[in-house]
Amino acid sequence: MKTALANRMTPYLFLAPAGIVLVAALLYPIGYMIYASFLDWNPSQRIGEADWIGLRNYTNLLGDAAFRESFWVTIKFAAIVVTLEMVLGVGLALLLDRNLRGMSILRTLFILPMMIAPIVVGLMWRYMYHPTVGIFNRTLENIGLPTVPWLSDGGWAFTSIIIADVWQWTPFIFILSLAALQSLPQSAIEASRIDGASAWQTILYVKLPLMMPVLIVTALLRLIDAFKVLEVILVLTNGGPGLSTEILSLRIARTASEFRELGVAAAMSNFLLILLLVLTVAMYLYGKAAELRAARLRAAAEEAA
Amino acid sequence: MTQDRQNPAFYALLTVLILMAIGPILMMLITSLKLNVDIMSDTSGLIFMPTIRNYETALCDMLWYEPAHVDRCDPTFGRALVNSLIISIISTALTLIIGTMAAYALVRFRFMGRDTVSLTTLMMRMVPPAVLLVPVFGIWTFQFGIDGTRAGIILIYVAMNLPFVIWILQSFIVQVPIQLEEAARMDGAGPFQVFFLVVLPLIKPGLAAASIFTFRIAWNEFLLANALADRSTRTVPVTIVNSLTEFEIDWGVIMATGMLLAIPPILFTLVASRQIITGMTAGAVKG
């Protein structure tokens, strides 16, 4: 009797630690944040002492030009880096999907930018962008061109953080699309070759459509991560000059730590969270739809056979 | 597959890509081996005397000898390195233990579908650390009373990493044949024995991938550590950012600290790139 009870309790025993940690340190904080976004709260107060101000944090934010600017910078940054990285990553994967000696070295070394700390990535690029000793300005000077204010001019600073992000994350797209390419059914590609398709036609009409499900998931994953980029930009520009590179995550962090307005920071976090939630749900639904369609196609194929 | 003869242009492209990927890292390494005089001099390039002085300055209180050029030893970095090691190792170990148990329960006793778990993982992956900043700071300080401690930082890292670890280990546990476990149970093993002696040894590759991902996040994380740590529990990323806000940046020393922070992930990558790629592609290709 006792062992039976023990056996029945096992799954709960195995799950309990994870459940407790997730509830206490992840779900509770998120609920807490939603509550805090309705408060006028600074870090020296306990949350109970903060005043309830309803939706004022949200309405203030919507009317705040700096917040709107920051929101727009975030969207622009995410859209540009994801587009650039997808084009470069998928292009390189299509180009290099062949038996090359040294591919495994490339794949190994290509992960490095993603594995080392974002803080360190920021550090390396900040050194390379350095106005006098950085390699870019030094090279420009040596070949007699005018130097560029990489991090001290609004437009250039935005370009600079995009270059750094493209360097860091294009390998992610490359590796995923290469994996997708190599798992494509060889029969389809061979059939297209026998039918006389050129290399371009094979890519456009066979490879890309077959890769599409993976590519869409990859793009969405990257898009979600692009909204989370913070440390590289913090080290490179700390949001400046002006607000030209202040993406939302960074603004949240600064509102909380420099301006000490926790309620406002929480309301901003909620905006960001809602934005990401929409993206995530879209991605999940797309995955489900693709699965259903595949199942239907399989069923149809079986019926026909 | 046999190696076909390919157009040399592809090899040129391959070389350029490799150089672009590791160029900035090499530049950091080279700078960390230079004296500030060499860094600031106009004659750029590769002609200089390599020196480990910057590393000696950063690690001065951990050396068994006293470097001659360090006048006043600043123990900040050495202390941060110890903190970083303790925090990342403990949080990785805890995440793996708790995560494997949960993943096993979810697969074998099926009271939650795999869909629910994938969706939760996806949701958790979506939450930016910046969003957790305010609530975690508030709760840790005023309710749990663990702000400024290593335990507080470890707790949030475990929570952040758990969903991904559970999710990735699930896909490995599903592949363990149930007959093996049944045979062990016939021989009289209890559920815990089955788990530790039969299942765990079979999912080692999954554990390797999961531990690298967890360690990397704990080792590299800045934002939450910055909010939670006090002077004595700061981690390396926090000290690096702090020294960047100083008026005069000592590039040689800061590059040495950056290099020290980058070394463990680089080693993992070189040793286990296959597992890392598996973990990464599993995150998207099977979404």
Tab-separated table of N, CA, C and O in Angstrom, chain B residues 35-89:
chain	number	residue	atom	x	y	z
B	35	LEU	N	50.789	47.180	-24.076
B	35	LEU	CA	50.850	48.258	-23.087
B	35	LEU	C	50.058	49.437	-23.619
B	35	LEU	O	49.888	49.593	-24.828
B	36	ASN	N	49.577	50.295	-22.707
B	36	ASN	CA	48.769	51.423	-23.160
B	36	ASN	C	49.528	52.327	-24.120
B	36	ASN	O	48.941	52.931	-25.005
B	37	VAL	N	50.858	52.396	-23.932
B	37	VAL	CA	51.670	53.201	-24.853
B	37	VAL	C	51.515	52.679	-26.274
B	37	VAL	O	51.345	53.435	-27.233
B	38	ASP	N	51.539	51.348	-26.405
B	38	ASP	CA	51.408	50.757	-27.731
B	38	ASP	C	50.005	50.943	-28.292
B	38	ASP	O	49.821	51.151	-29.482
B	39	ILE	N	48.995	50.839	-27.404
B	39	ILE	CA	47.615	50.978	-27.862
B	39	ILE	C	47.388	52.367	-28.439
B	39	ILE	O	46.783	52.543	-29.485
B	40	MET	N	47.919	53.382	-27.753
B	40	MET	CA	47.640	54.751	-28.151
B	40	MET	C	48.600	55.265	-29.225
B	40	MET	O	48.366	56.317	-29.794
B	41	SER	N	49.674	54.544	-29.499
B	41	SER	CA	50.654	55.065	-30.453
B	41	SER	C	50.079	55.072	-31.866
B	41	SER	O	49.149	54.340	-32.183
B	42	ASP	N	50.646	55.909	-32.712
B	42	ASP	CA	50.121	56.055	-34.062
B	42	ASP	C	50.467	54.875	-34.952
B	42	ASP	O	49.718	54.517	-35.843
B	43	THR	N	51.611	54.269	-34.712
B	43	THR	CA	51.969	53.123	-35.528
B	43	THR	C	51.132	51.937	-35.069
B	43	THR	O	51.466	51.260	-34.108
B	44	SER	N	50.024	51.744	-35.755
B	44	SER	CA	49.137	50.653	-35.358
B	44	SER	C	49.775	49.351	-35.794
B	44	SER	O	50.855	49.335	-36.360
B	45	GLY	N	49.095	48.280	-35.519
B	45	GLY	CA	49.505	47.041	-36.146
B	45	GLY	C	50.076	46.020	-35.216
B	45	GLY	O	49.860	46.050	-34.014
B	46	LEU	N	50.788	45.114	-35.803
B	46	LEU	CA	51.119	43.891	-35.088
B	46	LEU	C	52.517	43.908	-34.509
B	46	LEU	O	52.943	42.942	-33.909
B	47	ILE	N	53.243	45.043	-34.713
B	47	ILE	CA	54.608	45.055	-34.197
B	47	ILE	C	54.608	45.646	-32.798
B	47	ILE	O	54.475	46.859	-32.622
B	48	PHE	N	54.670	44.810	-31.793
B	48	PHE	CA	54.719	45.268	-30.411
B	48	PHE	C	55.230	44.119	-29.564
B	48	PHE	O	55.259	42.981	-30.008
B	49	MET	N	55.657	44.463	-28.323
B	49	MET	CA	56.108	43.412	-27.418
B	49	MET	C	54.915	42.900	-26.623
B	49	MET	O	54.337	43.653	-25.846
B	50	PRO	N	54.505	41.655	-26.834
B	50	PRO	CA	53.385	41.153	-26.031
B	50	PRO	C	53.759	41.112	-24.547
B	50	PRO	O	54.901	40.807	-24.194
B	51	THR	N	52.787	41.460	-23.716
B	51	THR	CA	53.050	41.481	-22.282
B	51	THR	C	51.817	40.970	-21.561
B	51	THR	O	50.701	41.124	-22.052
B	52	ILE	N	52.009	40.345	-20.410
B	52	ILE	CA	50.831	39.906	-19.666
B	52	ILE	C	50.542	40.863	-18.521
B	52	ILE	O	49.784	40.555	-17.613
B	53	ARG	N	51.130	42.053	-18.582
B	53	ARG	CA	50.943	43.008	-17.494
B	53	ARG	C	49.484	43.309	-17.197
B	53	ARG	O	49.086	43.418	-16.046
B	54	ASN	N	48.659	43.467	-18.263
B	54	ASN	CA	47.254	43.810	-18.047
B	54	ASN	C	46.544	42.715	-17.268
B	54	ASN	O	45.696	42.986	-16.421
B	55	TYR	N	46.890	41.476	-17.574
B	55	TYR	CA	46.283	40.364	-16.840
B	55	TYR	C	46.748	40.372	-15.393
B	55	TYR	O	45.979	40.115	-14.476
B	56	GLU	N	48.035	40.715	-15.198
B	56	GLU	CA	48.548	40.780	-13.824
B	56	GLU	C	47.824	41.864	-13.034
B	56	GLU	O	47.465	41.679	-11.880
B	57	THR	N	47.581	43.014	-13.698
B	57	THR	CA	46.871	44.084	-13.000
B	57	THR	C	45.467	43.640	-12.606
B	57	THR	O	45.016	43.879	-11.483
B	58	ALA	N	44.765	42.982	-13.535
B	58	ALA	CA	43.390	42.583	-13.247
B	58	ALA	C	43.332	41.535	-12.149
B	58	ALA	O	42.451	41.569	-11.289
B	59	LEU	N	44.261	40.596	-12.176
B	59	LEU	CA	44.181	39.469	-11.251
B	59	LEU	C	45.127	39.615	-10.066
B	59	LEU	O	45.422	38.637	-9.388
B	60	CYS	N	45.566	40.863	-9.768
B	60	CYS	CA	46.702	41.029	-8.863
B	60	CYS	C	46.536	40.339	-7.508
B	60	CYS	O	47.489	39.817	-6.972
B	61	ASP	N	45.298	40.314	-6.959
B	61	ASP	CA	45.196	39.721	-5.624
B	61	ASP	C	45.084	38.209	-5.664
B	61	ASP	O	44.992	37.569	-4.626
B	62	MET	N	45.082	37.614	-6.851
B	62	MET	CA	44.987	36.159	-6.918
B	62	MET	C	46.317	35.529	-7.303
B	62	MET	O	46.419	34.318	-7.413
B	63	LEU	N	47.326	36.346	-7.565
B	63	LEU	CA	48.614	35.798	-7.970
B	63	LEU	C	49.428	35.408	-6.749
B	63	LEU	O	49.245	35.948	-5.660
B	64	TRP	N	50.343	34.449	-6.975
B	64	TRP	CA	51.181	34.021	-5.845
B	64	TRP	C	52.400	34.931	-5.688
B	64	TRP	O	53.121	34.854	-4.746
B	65	TYR	N	52.605	35.823	-6.671
B	65	TYR	CA	53.718	36.767	-6.556
B	65	TYR	C	53.154	38.164	-6.713
B	65	TYR	O	52.018	38.346	-7.137
B	66	GLU	N	53.976	39.156	-6.345
B	66	GLU	CA	53.511	40.526	-6.492
B	66	GLU	C	54.107	41.148	-7.736
B	66	GLU	O	55.304	41.363	-7.801
B	67	PRO	N	53.253	41.413	-8.734
B	67	PRO	CA	53.788	41.998	-9.957
B	67	PRO	C	54.431	43.353	-9.667
B	67	PRO	O	53.868	44.157	-8.906
B	68	ALA	N	55.604	43.588	-10.257
B	68	ALA	CA	56.388	44.777	-9.912
B	68	ALA	C	55.698	46.070	-10.336
B	68	ALA	O	55.868	47.100	-9.696
B	69	HIS	N	54.888	46.002	-11.419
B	69	HIS	CA	54.361	47.253	-11.969
B	69	HIS	C	53.069	47.699	-11.314
B	69	HIS	O	52.544	48.763	-11.619
B	70	VAL	N	52.483	46.854	-10.445
B	70	VAL	CA	51.213	47.239	-9.814
B	70	VAL	C	51.513	47.967	-8.504
B	70	VAL	O	52.044	47.385	-7.567
B	71	ASP	N	51.145	49.250	-8.432
B	71	ASP	CA	51.407	50.006	-7.207
B	71	ASP	C	50.365	49.683	-6.145
B	71	ASP	O	50.679	49.353	-5.014
B	72	ARG	N	49.102	49.809	-6.571
B	72	ARG	CA	48.034	49.624	-5.607
B	72	ARG	C	47.121	48.543	-6.171
B	72	ARG	O	46.531	48.714	-7.232
B	73	CYS	N	47.051	47.429	-5.464
B	73	CYS	CA	46.289	46.314	-6.011
B	73	CYS	C	44.799	46.528	-5.810
B	73	CYS	O	44.344	46.781	-4.704
B	74	ASP	N	44.031	46.461	-6.908
B	74	ASP	CA	42.581	46.609	-6.827
B	74	ASP	C	41.933	45.226	-6.876
B	74	ASP	O	41.980	44.560	-7.908
B	75	PRO	N	41.368	44.776	-5.754
B	75	PRO	CA	40.872	43.392	-5.711
B	75	PRO	C	39.509	43.206	-6.361
B	75	PRO	O	38.980	42.103	-6.368
B	76	THR	N	38.910	44.272	-6.946
B	76	THR	CA	37.540	44.171	-7.467
B	76	THR	C	37.381	43.016	-8.436
B	76	THR	O	36.468	42.208	-8.319
B	77	PHE	N	38.295	42.950	-9.411
B	77	PHE	CA	38.094	41.971	-10.459
B	77	PHE	C	38.274	40.540	-9.955
B	77	PHE	O	37.494	39.661	-10.295
B	78	GLY	N	39.294	40.327	-9.146
B	78	GLY	CA	39.503	38.992	-8.609
B	78	GLY	C	38.282	38.495	-7.848
B	78	GLY	O	37.821	37.372	-8.028
B	79	ARG	N	37.732	39.398	-7.029
B	79	ARG	CA	36.547	39.039	-6.245
B	79	ARG	C	35.386	38.731	-7.171
B	79	ARG	O	34.655	37.761	-6.996
B	80	ALA	N	35.218	39.560	-8.220
B	80	ALA	CA	34.114	39.354	-9.144
B	80	ALA	C	34.250	38.017	-9.867
B	80	ALA	O	33.264	37.326	-10.108
B	81	LEU	N	35.486	37.649	-10.188
B	81	LEU	CA	35.704	36.386	-10.884
B	81	LEU	C	35.259	35.213	-10.011
B	81	LEU	O	34.586	34.292	-10.473
B	82	VAL	N	35.607	35.285	-8.723
B	82	VAL	CA	35.178	34.229	-7.803
B	82	VAL	C	33.658	34.187	-7.731
B	82	VAL	O	33.038	33.115	-7.835
B	83	ASN	N	33.030	35.367	-7.591
B	83	ASN	CA	31.568	35.414	-7.545
B	83	ASN	C	30.953	34.802	-8.791
B	83	ASN	O	30.026	33.997	-8.715
B	84	SER	N	31.473	35.212	-9.949
B	84	SER	CA	30.925	34.716	-11.215
B	84	SER	C	31.011	33.199	-11.276
B	84	SER	O	30.056	32.534	-11.664
B	85	LEU	N	32.178	32.671	-10.879
B	85	LEU	CA	32.347	31.214	-10.937
B	85	LEU	C	31.350	30.522	-10.024
B	85	LEU	O	30.650	29.598	-10.434
B	86	ILE	N	31.270	30.986	-8.771
B	86	ILE	CA	30.361	30.344	-7.819
B	86	ILE	C	28.931	30.413	-8.323
B	86	ILE	O	28.214	29.404	-8.391
B	87	ILE	N	28.521	31.612	-8.721
B	87	ILE	CA	27.122	31.792	-9.120
B	87	ILE	C	26.794	30.946	-10.337
B	87	ILE	O	25.784	30.239	-10.378
B	88	SER	N	27.656	30.957	-11.355
B	88	SER	CA	27.275	30.198	-12.558
B	88	SER	C	27.345	28.705	-12.336
B	88	SER	O	26.501	27.978	-12.854
B	89	ILE	N	28.321	28.230	-11.574
B	89	ILE	CA	28.400	26.777	-11.387
B	89	ILE	C	27.209	26.281	-10.566
B	89	ILE	O	26.526	25.323	-10.943
